[in-house]
Each structure stands twice: as structure tokens, then as C-alpha cells.
Coordinates of N, CA and C in Angstrom, one line a residue:
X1 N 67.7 34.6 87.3 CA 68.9 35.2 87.8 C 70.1 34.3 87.5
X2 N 71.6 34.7 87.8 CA 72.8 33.7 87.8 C 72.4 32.6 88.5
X3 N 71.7 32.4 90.0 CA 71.9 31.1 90.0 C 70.1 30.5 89.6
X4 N 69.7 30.8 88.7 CA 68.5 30.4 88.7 C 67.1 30.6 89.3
X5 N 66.0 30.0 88.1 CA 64.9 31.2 88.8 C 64.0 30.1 90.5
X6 N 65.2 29.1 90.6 CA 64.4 27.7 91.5 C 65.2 27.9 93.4
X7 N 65.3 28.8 93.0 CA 65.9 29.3 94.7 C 65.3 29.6 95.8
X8 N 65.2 29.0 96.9 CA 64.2 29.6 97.9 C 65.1 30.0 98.8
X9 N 63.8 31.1 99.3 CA 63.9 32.3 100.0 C 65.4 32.0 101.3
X10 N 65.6 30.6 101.8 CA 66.8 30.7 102.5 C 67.9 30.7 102.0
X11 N 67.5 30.1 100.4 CA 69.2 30.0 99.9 C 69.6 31.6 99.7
X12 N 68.2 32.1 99.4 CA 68.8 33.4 98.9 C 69.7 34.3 100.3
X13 N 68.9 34.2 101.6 CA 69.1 34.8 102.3 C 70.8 34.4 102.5
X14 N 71.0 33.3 102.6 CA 72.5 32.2 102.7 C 73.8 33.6 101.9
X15 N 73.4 33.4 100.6 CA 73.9 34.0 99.8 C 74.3 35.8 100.3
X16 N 73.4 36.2 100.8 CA 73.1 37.5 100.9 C 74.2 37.8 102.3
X17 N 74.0 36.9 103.4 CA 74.6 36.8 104.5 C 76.3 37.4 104.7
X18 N 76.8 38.2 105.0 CA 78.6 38.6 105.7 C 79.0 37.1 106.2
X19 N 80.1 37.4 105.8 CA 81.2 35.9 106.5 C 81.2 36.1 108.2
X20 N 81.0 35.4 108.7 CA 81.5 35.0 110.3 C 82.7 36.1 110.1
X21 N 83.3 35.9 111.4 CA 84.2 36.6 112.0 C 85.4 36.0 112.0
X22 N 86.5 35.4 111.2 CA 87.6 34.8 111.5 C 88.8 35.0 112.4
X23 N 88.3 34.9 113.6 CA 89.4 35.5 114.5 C 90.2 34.7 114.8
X24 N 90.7 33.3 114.7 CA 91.6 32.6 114.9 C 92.7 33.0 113.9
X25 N 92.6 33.6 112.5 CA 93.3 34.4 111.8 C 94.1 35.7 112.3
X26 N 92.7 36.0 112.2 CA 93.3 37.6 112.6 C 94.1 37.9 113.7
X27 N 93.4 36.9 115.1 CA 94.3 36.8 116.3 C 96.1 36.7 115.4
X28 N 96.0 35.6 115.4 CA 97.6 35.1 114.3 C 98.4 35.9 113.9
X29 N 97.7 36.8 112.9 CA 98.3 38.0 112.5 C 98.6 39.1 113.2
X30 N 97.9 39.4 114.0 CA 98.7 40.0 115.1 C 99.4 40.0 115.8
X31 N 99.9 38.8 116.4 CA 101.3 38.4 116.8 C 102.1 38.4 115.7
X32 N 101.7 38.0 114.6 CA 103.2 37.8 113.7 C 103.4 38.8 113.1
X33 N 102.8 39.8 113.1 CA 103.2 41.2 112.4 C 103.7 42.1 113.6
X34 N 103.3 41.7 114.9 CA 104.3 42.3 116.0 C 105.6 42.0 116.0
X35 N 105.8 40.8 116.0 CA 106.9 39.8 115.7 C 108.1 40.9 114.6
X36 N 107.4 40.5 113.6 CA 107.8 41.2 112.4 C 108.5 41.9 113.0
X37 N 107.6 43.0 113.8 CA 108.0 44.7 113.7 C 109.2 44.7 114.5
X38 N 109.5 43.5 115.4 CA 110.3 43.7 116.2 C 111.8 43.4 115.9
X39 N 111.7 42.4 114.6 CA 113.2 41.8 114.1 C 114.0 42.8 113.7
X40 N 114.0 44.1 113.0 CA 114.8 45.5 112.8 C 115.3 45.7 113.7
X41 N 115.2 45.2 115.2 CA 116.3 46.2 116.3 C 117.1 45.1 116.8
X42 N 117.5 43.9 115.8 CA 118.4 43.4 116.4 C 119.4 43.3 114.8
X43 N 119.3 44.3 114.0 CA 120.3 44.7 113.1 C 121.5 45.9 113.0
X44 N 121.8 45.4 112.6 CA 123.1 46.9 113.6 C 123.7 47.4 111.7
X45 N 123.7 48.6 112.1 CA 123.8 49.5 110.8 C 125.1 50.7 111.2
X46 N 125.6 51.6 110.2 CA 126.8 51.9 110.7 C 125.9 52.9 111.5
X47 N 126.4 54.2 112.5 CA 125.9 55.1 112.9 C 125.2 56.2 112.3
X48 N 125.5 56.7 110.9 CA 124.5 57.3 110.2 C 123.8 57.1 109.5
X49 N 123.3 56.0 109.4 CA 122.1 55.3 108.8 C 121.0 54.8 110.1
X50 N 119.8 55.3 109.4 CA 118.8 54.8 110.3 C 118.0 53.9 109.8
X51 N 118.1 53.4 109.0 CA 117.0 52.4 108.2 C 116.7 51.1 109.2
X52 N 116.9 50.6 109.7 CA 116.1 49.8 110.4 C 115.3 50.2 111.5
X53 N 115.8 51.5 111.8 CA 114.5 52.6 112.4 C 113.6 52.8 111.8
X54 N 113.7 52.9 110.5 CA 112.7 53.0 109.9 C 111.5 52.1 109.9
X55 N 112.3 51.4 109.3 CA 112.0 50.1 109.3 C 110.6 49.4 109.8
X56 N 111.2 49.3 111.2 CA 110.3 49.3 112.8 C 109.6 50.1 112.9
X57 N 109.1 51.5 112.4 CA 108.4 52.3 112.3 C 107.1 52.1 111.4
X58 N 107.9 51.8 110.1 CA 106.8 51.5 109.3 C 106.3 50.1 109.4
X59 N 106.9 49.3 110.0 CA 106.0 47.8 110.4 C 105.3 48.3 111.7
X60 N 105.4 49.1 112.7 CA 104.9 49.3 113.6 C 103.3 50.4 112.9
X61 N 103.7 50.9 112.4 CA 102.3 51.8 111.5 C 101.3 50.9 110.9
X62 N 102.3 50.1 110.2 CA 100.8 49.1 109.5 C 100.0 48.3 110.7
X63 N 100.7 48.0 111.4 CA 99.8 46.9 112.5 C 99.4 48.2 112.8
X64 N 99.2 49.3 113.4 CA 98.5 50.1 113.4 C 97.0 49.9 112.4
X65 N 97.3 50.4 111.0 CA 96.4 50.3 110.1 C 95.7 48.6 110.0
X66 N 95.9 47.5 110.2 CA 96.2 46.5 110.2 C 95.1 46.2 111.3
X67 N 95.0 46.9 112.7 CA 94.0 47.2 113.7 C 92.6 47.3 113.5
X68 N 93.2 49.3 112.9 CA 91.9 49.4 112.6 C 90.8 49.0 111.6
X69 N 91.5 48.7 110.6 CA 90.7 48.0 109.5 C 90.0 46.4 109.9
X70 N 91.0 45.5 110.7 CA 90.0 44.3 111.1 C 89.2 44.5 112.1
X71 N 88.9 46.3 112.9 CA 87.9 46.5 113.6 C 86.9 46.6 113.1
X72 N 86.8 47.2 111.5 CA 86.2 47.8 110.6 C 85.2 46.6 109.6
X73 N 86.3 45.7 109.8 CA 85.7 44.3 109.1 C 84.9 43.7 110.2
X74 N 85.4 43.3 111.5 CA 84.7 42.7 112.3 C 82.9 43.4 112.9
X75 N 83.3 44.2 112.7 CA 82.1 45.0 113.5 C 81.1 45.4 112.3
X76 N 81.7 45.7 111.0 CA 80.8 46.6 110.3 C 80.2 45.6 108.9
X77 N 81.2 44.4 108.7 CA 81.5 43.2 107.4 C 81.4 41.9 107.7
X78 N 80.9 42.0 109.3 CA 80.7 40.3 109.3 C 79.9 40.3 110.3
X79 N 79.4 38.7 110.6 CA 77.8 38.6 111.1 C 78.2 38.3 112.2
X80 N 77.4 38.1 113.0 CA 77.9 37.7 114.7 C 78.1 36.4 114.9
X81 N 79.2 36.0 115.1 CA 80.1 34.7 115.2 C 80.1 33.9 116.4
X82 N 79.2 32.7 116.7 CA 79.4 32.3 118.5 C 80.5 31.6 118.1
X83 N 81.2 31.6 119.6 CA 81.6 30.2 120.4 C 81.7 30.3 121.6
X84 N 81.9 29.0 121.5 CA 81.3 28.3 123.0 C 81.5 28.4 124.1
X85 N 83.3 28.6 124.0 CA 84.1 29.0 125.2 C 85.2 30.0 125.0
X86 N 86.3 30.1 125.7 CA 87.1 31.6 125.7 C 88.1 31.2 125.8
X87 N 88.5 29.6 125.4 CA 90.0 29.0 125.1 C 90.7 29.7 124.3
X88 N 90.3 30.0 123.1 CA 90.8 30.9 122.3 C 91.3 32.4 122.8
X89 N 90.4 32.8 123.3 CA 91.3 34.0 123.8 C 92.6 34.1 124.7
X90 N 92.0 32.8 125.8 CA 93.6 33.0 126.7 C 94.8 32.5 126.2
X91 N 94.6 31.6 124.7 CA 95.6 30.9 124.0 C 96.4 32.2 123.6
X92 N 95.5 33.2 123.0 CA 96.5 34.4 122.0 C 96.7 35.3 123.5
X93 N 96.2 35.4 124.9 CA 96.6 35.7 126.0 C 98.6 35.2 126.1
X94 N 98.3 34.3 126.2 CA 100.0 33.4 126.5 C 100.4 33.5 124.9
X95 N 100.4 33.3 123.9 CA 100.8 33.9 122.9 C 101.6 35.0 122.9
X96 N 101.0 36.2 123.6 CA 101.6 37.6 123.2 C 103.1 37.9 124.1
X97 N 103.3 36.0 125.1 CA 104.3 36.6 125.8 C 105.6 36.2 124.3
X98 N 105.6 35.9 123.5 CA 106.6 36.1 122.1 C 107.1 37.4 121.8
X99 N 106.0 37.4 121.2 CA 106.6 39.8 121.5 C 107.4 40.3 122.0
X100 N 106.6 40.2 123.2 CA 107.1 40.8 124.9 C 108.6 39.8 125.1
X101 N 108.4 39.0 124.9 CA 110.0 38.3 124.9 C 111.1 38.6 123.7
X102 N 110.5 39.3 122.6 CA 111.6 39.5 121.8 C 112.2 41.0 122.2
X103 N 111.0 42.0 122.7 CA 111.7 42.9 123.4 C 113.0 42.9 124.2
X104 N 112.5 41.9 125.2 CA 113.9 41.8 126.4 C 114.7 41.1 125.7
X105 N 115.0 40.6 124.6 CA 116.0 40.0 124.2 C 116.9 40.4 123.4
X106 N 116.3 42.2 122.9 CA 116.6 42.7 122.0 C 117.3 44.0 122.7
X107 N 116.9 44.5 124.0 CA 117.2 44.7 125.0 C 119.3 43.9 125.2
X108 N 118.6 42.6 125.6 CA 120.0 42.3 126.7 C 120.8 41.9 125.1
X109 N 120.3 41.8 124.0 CA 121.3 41.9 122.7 C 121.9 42.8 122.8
X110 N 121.7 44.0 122.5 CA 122.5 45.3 122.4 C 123.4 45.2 123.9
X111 N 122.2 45.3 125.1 CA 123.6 45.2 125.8 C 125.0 44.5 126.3
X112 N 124.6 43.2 125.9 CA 125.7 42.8 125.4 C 126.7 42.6 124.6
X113 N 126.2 43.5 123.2 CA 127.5 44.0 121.8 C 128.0 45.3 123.0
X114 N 127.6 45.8 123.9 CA 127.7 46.9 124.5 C 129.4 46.6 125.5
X115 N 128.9 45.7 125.9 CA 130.2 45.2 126.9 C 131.4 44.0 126.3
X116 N 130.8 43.8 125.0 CA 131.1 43.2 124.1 C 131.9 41.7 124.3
X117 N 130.5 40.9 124.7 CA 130.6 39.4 124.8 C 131.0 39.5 123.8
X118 N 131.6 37.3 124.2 CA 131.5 36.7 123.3 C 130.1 36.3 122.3
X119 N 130.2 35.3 121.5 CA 129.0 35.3 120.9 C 128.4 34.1 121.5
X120 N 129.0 33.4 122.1 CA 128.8 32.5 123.0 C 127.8 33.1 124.1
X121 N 128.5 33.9 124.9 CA 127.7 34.6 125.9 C 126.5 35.0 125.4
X122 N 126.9 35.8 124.3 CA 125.7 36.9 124.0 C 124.4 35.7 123.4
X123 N 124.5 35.1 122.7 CA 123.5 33.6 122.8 C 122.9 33.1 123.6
X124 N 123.4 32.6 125.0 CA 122.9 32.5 126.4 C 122.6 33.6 127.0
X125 N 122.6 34.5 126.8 CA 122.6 35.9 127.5 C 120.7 36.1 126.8
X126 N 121.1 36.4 125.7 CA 119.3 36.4 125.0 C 118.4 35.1 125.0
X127 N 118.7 34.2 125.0 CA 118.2 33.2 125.5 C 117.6 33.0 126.9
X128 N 118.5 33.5 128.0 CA 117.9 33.6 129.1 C 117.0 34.8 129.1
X129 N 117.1 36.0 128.8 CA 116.6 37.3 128.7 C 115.4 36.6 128.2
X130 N 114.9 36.1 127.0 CA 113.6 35.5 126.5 C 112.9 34.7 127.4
X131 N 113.3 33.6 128.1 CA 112.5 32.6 128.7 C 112.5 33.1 129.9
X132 N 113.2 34.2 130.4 CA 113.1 35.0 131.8 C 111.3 35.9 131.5
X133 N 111.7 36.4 130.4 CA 110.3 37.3 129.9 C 109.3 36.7 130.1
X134 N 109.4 35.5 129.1 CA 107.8 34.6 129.1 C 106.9 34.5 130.0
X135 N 108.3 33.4 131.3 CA 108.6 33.4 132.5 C 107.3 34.2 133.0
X136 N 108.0 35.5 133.3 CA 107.2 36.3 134.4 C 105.7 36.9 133.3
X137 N 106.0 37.1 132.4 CA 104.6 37.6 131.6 C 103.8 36.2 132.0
X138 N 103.5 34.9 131.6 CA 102.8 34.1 132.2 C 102.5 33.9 133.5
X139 N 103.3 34.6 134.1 CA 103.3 34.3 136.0 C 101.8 35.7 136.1
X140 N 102.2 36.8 135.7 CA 101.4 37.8 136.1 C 99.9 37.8 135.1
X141 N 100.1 36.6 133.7 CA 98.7 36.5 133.3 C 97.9 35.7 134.1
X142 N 98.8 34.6 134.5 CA 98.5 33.4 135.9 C 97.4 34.7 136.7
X143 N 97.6 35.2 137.4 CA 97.4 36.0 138.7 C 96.0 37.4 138.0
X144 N 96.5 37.6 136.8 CA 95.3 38.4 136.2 C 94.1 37.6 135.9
X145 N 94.3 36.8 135.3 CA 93.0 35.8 135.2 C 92.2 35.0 135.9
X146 N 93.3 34.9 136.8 CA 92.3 34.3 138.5 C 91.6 35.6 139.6
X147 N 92.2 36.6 138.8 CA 91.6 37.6 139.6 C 90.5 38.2 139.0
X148 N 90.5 38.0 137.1 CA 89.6 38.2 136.8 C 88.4 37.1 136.9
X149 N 88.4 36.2 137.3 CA 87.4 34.6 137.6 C 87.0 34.9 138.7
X150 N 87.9 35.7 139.8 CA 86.6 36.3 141.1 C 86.1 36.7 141.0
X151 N 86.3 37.8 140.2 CA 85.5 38.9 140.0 C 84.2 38.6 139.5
X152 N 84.6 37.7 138.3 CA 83.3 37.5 137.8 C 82.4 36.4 138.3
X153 N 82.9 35.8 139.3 CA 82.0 35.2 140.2 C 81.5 36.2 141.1
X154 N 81.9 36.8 141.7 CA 81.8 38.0 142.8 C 80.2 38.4 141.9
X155 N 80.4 39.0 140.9 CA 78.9 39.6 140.1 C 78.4 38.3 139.4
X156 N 78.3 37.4 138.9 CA 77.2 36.7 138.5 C 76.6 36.3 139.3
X157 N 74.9 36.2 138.5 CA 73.8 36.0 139.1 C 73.6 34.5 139.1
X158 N 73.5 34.1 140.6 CA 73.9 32.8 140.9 C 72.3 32.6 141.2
X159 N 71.3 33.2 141.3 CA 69.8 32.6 141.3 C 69.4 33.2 140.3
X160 N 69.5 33.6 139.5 CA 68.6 33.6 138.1 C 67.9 32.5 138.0
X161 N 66.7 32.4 137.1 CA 66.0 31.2 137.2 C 66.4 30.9 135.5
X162 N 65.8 29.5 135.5 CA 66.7 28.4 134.4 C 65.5 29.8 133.1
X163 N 64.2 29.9 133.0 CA 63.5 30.4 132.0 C 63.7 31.9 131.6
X164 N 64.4 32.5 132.9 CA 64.8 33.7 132.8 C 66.1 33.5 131.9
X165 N 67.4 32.9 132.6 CA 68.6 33.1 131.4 C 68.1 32.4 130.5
X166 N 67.3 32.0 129.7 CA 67.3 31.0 128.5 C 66.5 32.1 127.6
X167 N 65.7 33.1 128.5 CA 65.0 34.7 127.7 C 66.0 35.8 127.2
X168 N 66.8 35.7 128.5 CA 68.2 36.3 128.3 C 68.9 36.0 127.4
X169 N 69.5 34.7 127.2 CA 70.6 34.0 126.3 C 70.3 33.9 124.8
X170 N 69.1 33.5 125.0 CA 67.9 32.5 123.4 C 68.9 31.4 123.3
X171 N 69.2 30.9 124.0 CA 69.9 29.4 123.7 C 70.1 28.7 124.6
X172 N 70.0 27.5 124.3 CA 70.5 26.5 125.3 C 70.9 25.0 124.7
X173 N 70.6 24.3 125.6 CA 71.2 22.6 125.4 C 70.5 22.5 124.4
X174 N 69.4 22.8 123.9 CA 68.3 21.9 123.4 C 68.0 22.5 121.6
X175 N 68.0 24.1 121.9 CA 68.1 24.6 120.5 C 70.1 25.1 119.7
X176 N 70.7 24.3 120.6 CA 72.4 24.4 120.2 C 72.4 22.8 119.8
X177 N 71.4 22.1 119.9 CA 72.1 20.4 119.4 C 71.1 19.9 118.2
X178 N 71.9 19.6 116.9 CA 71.1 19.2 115.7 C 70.7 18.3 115.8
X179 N 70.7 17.7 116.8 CA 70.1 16.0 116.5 C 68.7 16.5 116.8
X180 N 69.0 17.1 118.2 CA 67.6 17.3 119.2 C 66.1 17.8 117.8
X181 N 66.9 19.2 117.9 CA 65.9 19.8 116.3 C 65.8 18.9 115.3
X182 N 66.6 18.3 115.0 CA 66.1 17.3 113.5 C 64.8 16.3 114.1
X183 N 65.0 15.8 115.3 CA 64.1 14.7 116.2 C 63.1 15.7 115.9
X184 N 62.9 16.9 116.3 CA 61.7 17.4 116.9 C 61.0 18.3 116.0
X185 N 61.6 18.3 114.6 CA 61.2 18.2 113.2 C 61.0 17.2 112.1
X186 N 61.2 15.9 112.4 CA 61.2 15.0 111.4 C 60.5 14.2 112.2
X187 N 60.4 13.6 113.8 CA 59.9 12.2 114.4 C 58.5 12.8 115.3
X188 N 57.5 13.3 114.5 CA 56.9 13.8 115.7 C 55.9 12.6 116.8
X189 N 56.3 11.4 116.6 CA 56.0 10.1 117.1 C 56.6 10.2 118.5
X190 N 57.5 11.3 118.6 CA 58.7 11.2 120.0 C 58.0 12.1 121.1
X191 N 57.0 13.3 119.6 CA 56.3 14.4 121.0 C 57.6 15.1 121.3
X192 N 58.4 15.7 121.0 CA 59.4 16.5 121.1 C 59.0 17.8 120.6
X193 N 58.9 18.9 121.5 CA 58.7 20.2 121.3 C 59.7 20.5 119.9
X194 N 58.5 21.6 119.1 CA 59.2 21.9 117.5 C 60.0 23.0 118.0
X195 N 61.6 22.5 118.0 CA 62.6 23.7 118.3 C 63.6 23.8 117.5
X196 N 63.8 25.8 117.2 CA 64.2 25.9 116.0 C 65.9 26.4 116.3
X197 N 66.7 25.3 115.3 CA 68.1 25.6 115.9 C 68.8 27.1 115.6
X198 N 69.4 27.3 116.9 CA 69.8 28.8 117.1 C 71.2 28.8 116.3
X199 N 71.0 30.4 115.6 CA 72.4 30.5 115.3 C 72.6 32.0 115.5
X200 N 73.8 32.1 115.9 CA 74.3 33.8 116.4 C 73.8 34.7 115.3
X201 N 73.2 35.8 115.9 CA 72.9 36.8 115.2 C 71.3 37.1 114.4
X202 N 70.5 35.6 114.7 CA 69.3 35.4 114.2 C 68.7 34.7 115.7
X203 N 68.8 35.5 116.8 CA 68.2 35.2 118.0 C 66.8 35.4 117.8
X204 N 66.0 36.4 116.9 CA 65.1 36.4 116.7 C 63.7 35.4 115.9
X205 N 64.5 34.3 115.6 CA 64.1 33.6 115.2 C 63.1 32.5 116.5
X206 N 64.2 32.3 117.5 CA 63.6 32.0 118.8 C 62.0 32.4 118.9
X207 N 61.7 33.5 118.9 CA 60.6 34.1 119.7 C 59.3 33.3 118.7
X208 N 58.4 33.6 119.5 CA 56.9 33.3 119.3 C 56.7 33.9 117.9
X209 N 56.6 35.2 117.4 CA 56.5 35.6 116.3 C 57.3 36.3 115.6
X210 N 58.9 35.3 114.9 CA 60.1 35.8 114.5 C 60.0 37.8 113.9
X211 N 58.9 37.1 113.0 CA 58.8 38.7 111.9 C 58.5 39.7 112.5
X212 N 57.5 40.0 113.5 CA 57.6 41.1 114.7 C 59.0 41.4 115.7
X213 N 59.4 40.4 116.0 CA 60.4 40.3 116.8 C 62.0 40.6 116.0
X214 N 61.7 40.6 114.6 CA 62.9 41.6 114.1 C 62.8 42.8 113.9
X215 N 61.6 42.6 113.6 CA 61.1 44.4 113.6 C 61.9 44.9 114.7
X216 N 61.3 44.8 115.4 CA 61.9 45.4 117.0 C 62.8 45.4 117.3
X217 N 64.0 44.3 117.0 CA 65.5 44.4 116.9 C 66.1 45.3 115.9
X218 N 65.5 45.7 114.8 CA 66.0 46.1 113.7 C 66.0 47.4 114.1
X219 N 64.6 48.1 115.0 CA 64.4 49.3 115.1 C 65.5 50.0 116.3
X220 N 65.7 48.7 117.3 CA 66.4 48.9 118.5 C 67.5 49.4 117.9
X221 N 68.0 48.5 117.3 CA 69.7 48.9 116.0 C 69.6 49.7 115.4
X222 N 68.5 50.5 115.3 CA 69.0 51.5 114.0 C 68.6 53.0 115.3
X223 N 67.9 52.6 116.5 CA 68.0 53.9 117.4 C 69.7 54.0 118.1
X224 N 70.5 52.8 118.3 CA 71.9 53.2 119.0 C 72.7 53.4 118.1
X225 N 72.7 53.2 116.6 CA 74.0 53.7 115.6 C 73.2 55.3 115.2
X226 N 72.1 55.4 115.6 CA 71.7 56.7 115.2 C 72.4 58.0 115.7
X227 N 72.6 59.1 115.3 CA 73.5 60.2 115.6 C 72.8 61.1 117.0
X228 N 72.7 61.3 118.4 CA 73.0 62.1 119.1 C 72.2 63.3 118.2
X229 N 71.0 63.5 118.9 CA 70.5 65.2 118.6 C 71.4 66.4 119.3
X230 N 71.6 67.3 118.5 CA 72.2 68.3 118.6 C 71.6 69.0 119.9
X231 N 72.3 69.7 121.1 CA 72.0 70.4 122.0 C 71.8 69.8 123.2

């Protein structure tokens, strides 16, 4: 073949595999194409022209299309991507107060060509209008997120047993650390249980008898994307 007839069966699979999920991008892009959409309303045109309405419309459509298509990539074009913790999300959480701050600024802009500050004013005027925004959008993510953290204490299962979530999960300390697996494949002088390192999306690997145990997964996945019998 192109890369040769000396390939084993993992490289091939390597090869064969969808990209991870790059959401630290895509997150990105979504703010800055909101951003975008939002710089048109602080342009001033004579009264019979609407083109920066436009404008804003048609940047407001593509992030639209822009949506659906990285749902389409994530879900349908790429493999299941861990990590570890949810830093990343509350980062593009406080992130989105940019946006939401160019709103109100674009806002107390006009109203101020309105009563027609100086430009002095109208500078401090949107300046405050923005960091007033951020301001209170951070105060009320403050208060959403601690109320989301009781909640989810309120329902987690605080006696599960350690071999039950580890059935649940397929992972833990032991098959998430390379050293551990490399020890307990290369030094068997240590007596370290042979454990095989986990990676998202091949939890099946975990089990007693991988090749049955995708079976099973594979069949489970192909009964929930299956179509709904008629009637």
C-alpha cells in the first residue's frame, strides 16, 4: 500500500481514527465571530442606507451556520475527546461577558450621539457601559455556578463503592498514568497488575474480553441512532 506492506494492525487503526475534538478553537471562534457581528452597530450611515444592518445580519447568519456545522463535525467527524476538568468551559463562561459587553456599549454609544456628547463623554460613557456589563454578567455567572455546584452535590452519589464507579467510569488513577502501565508491561519483577492504558472512546478495551465487549457497544450504537418504528 502507500505506506507500506510492514504496518501493524495499530498503526493502521491510528491512521483510520477522526481527529479529537478541538474545542479550545472552536470555543474561540465563537466569541470572535460574535464580536465580529457586533462591530456594524457602532457605524453610523446616512439614513437611507442600511448596510451595516446588513451587515450584522449576515455575520449574525454565519455564526448561525458556523454552529451548526461544528455540531456536525463534533458529534458526527471526530472521536471522543477527554479531559480532565471543566476549567475550560467556565474560562469561555466569563469569556462571553465581551459580547454581552459590546452590546451595552453599543447601546449607551448611540445614546449618547443621541443627546450628543462630547467625544470625551461619549468615551467614558461606553467605557463605563462595558465594564458595568462585565461587572454584573460575572456577578450573576458567580451565583449560577455555585448554585449549579449544589445541585450537583445535592444528587451525587456520595456511597457508591470505589469498584462500582471504576465499572461505571473505565478509568481511574492507575489506567490514566503511563508510567504505571509501562511498569506493569515492561517490569514484571514489580508484580504490577497488566493494565491497559485508557483512552476516550475505546473504553472497551478495559473489559475482560475487549472483542465481545465492542460487539456490544457497537450494537448498543447502532440500536439509539436507529430510526423509531413507525406507529
Amino acid at each position: 500500500g502507500f505506506f507500506g506492506d510492514g504496518m501493524s494492525a495499530r498503526s493502521c487503526e491510528r491512521l483510520m481514527e477522526p481527529m479529537e475534538i478541538w474545542l479550545p478553537w472552536d470555543y474561540a471562534s465563537h466569541i470572535q465571530l460574535t464580536c465580529c457581528v457586533f462591530v456594524p452597530l457602532f457605524l453610523a450611515e446616512p439614513p437611507s442606507i442600511s448596510a451595516t444592518r446588513r451587515l450584522c445580519a449576515v455575520l449574525f447568519a454565519w455564526c448561525g451556520i458556523m454552529y451548526c456545522a461544528q455540531r456536525v463535525v463534533h458529534l458526527r467527524f471526530s472521536k471522543e475527546t477527554f479531559f480532565s476538568t471543566g476549567r475550560l468551559d467556565k474560562a469561555v463562561l466569563v469569556a462571553w461577558a465581551v459580547p454581552v459587553g459590546q452590546l451595552a456599549m453599543a447601546a449607551v454609544f448611540w445614546a449618547a450621539r443621541a443627546l450628543e456628547l462630547r467625544p470625551a463623554g461619549k468615551t467614558v460613557a461606553c467605557v463605563v457601559a462595558f465594564l458595568g456589563s462585565c461587572v454584573l454578567y460575572w456577578w450573576l455567572l458567580y451565583h449560577a455556578l455555585e448554585h449549579q455546584k449544589v445541585i450537583t452535590i445535592l444528587h451525587t452519589k456520595k456511597k457508591e463503592p470505589y469498584q462500582k464507579a471504576l465499572a461505571r467510569l473505565r478509568y481511574s488513577y492507575f489506567n490514566t498514568n503511563p508510567v504505571h502501565v509501562l511498569l506493569s508491561e515492561h517490569c514484571p519483577e514489580m508484580s504490577i497488575k497488566r493494565t491497559t492504558l485508557y483512552e476516550a472512546g475505546k473504553a472497551y478495551l478495559q473489559a475482560a474480553d475487549p472483542k465481545v465487549h465492542a460487539q456490544l457497544e457497537a450494537a448498543l450504537s447502532a440500536a439509539e441512532t436507529a430510526p423509531a418504528p413507525d406507529g
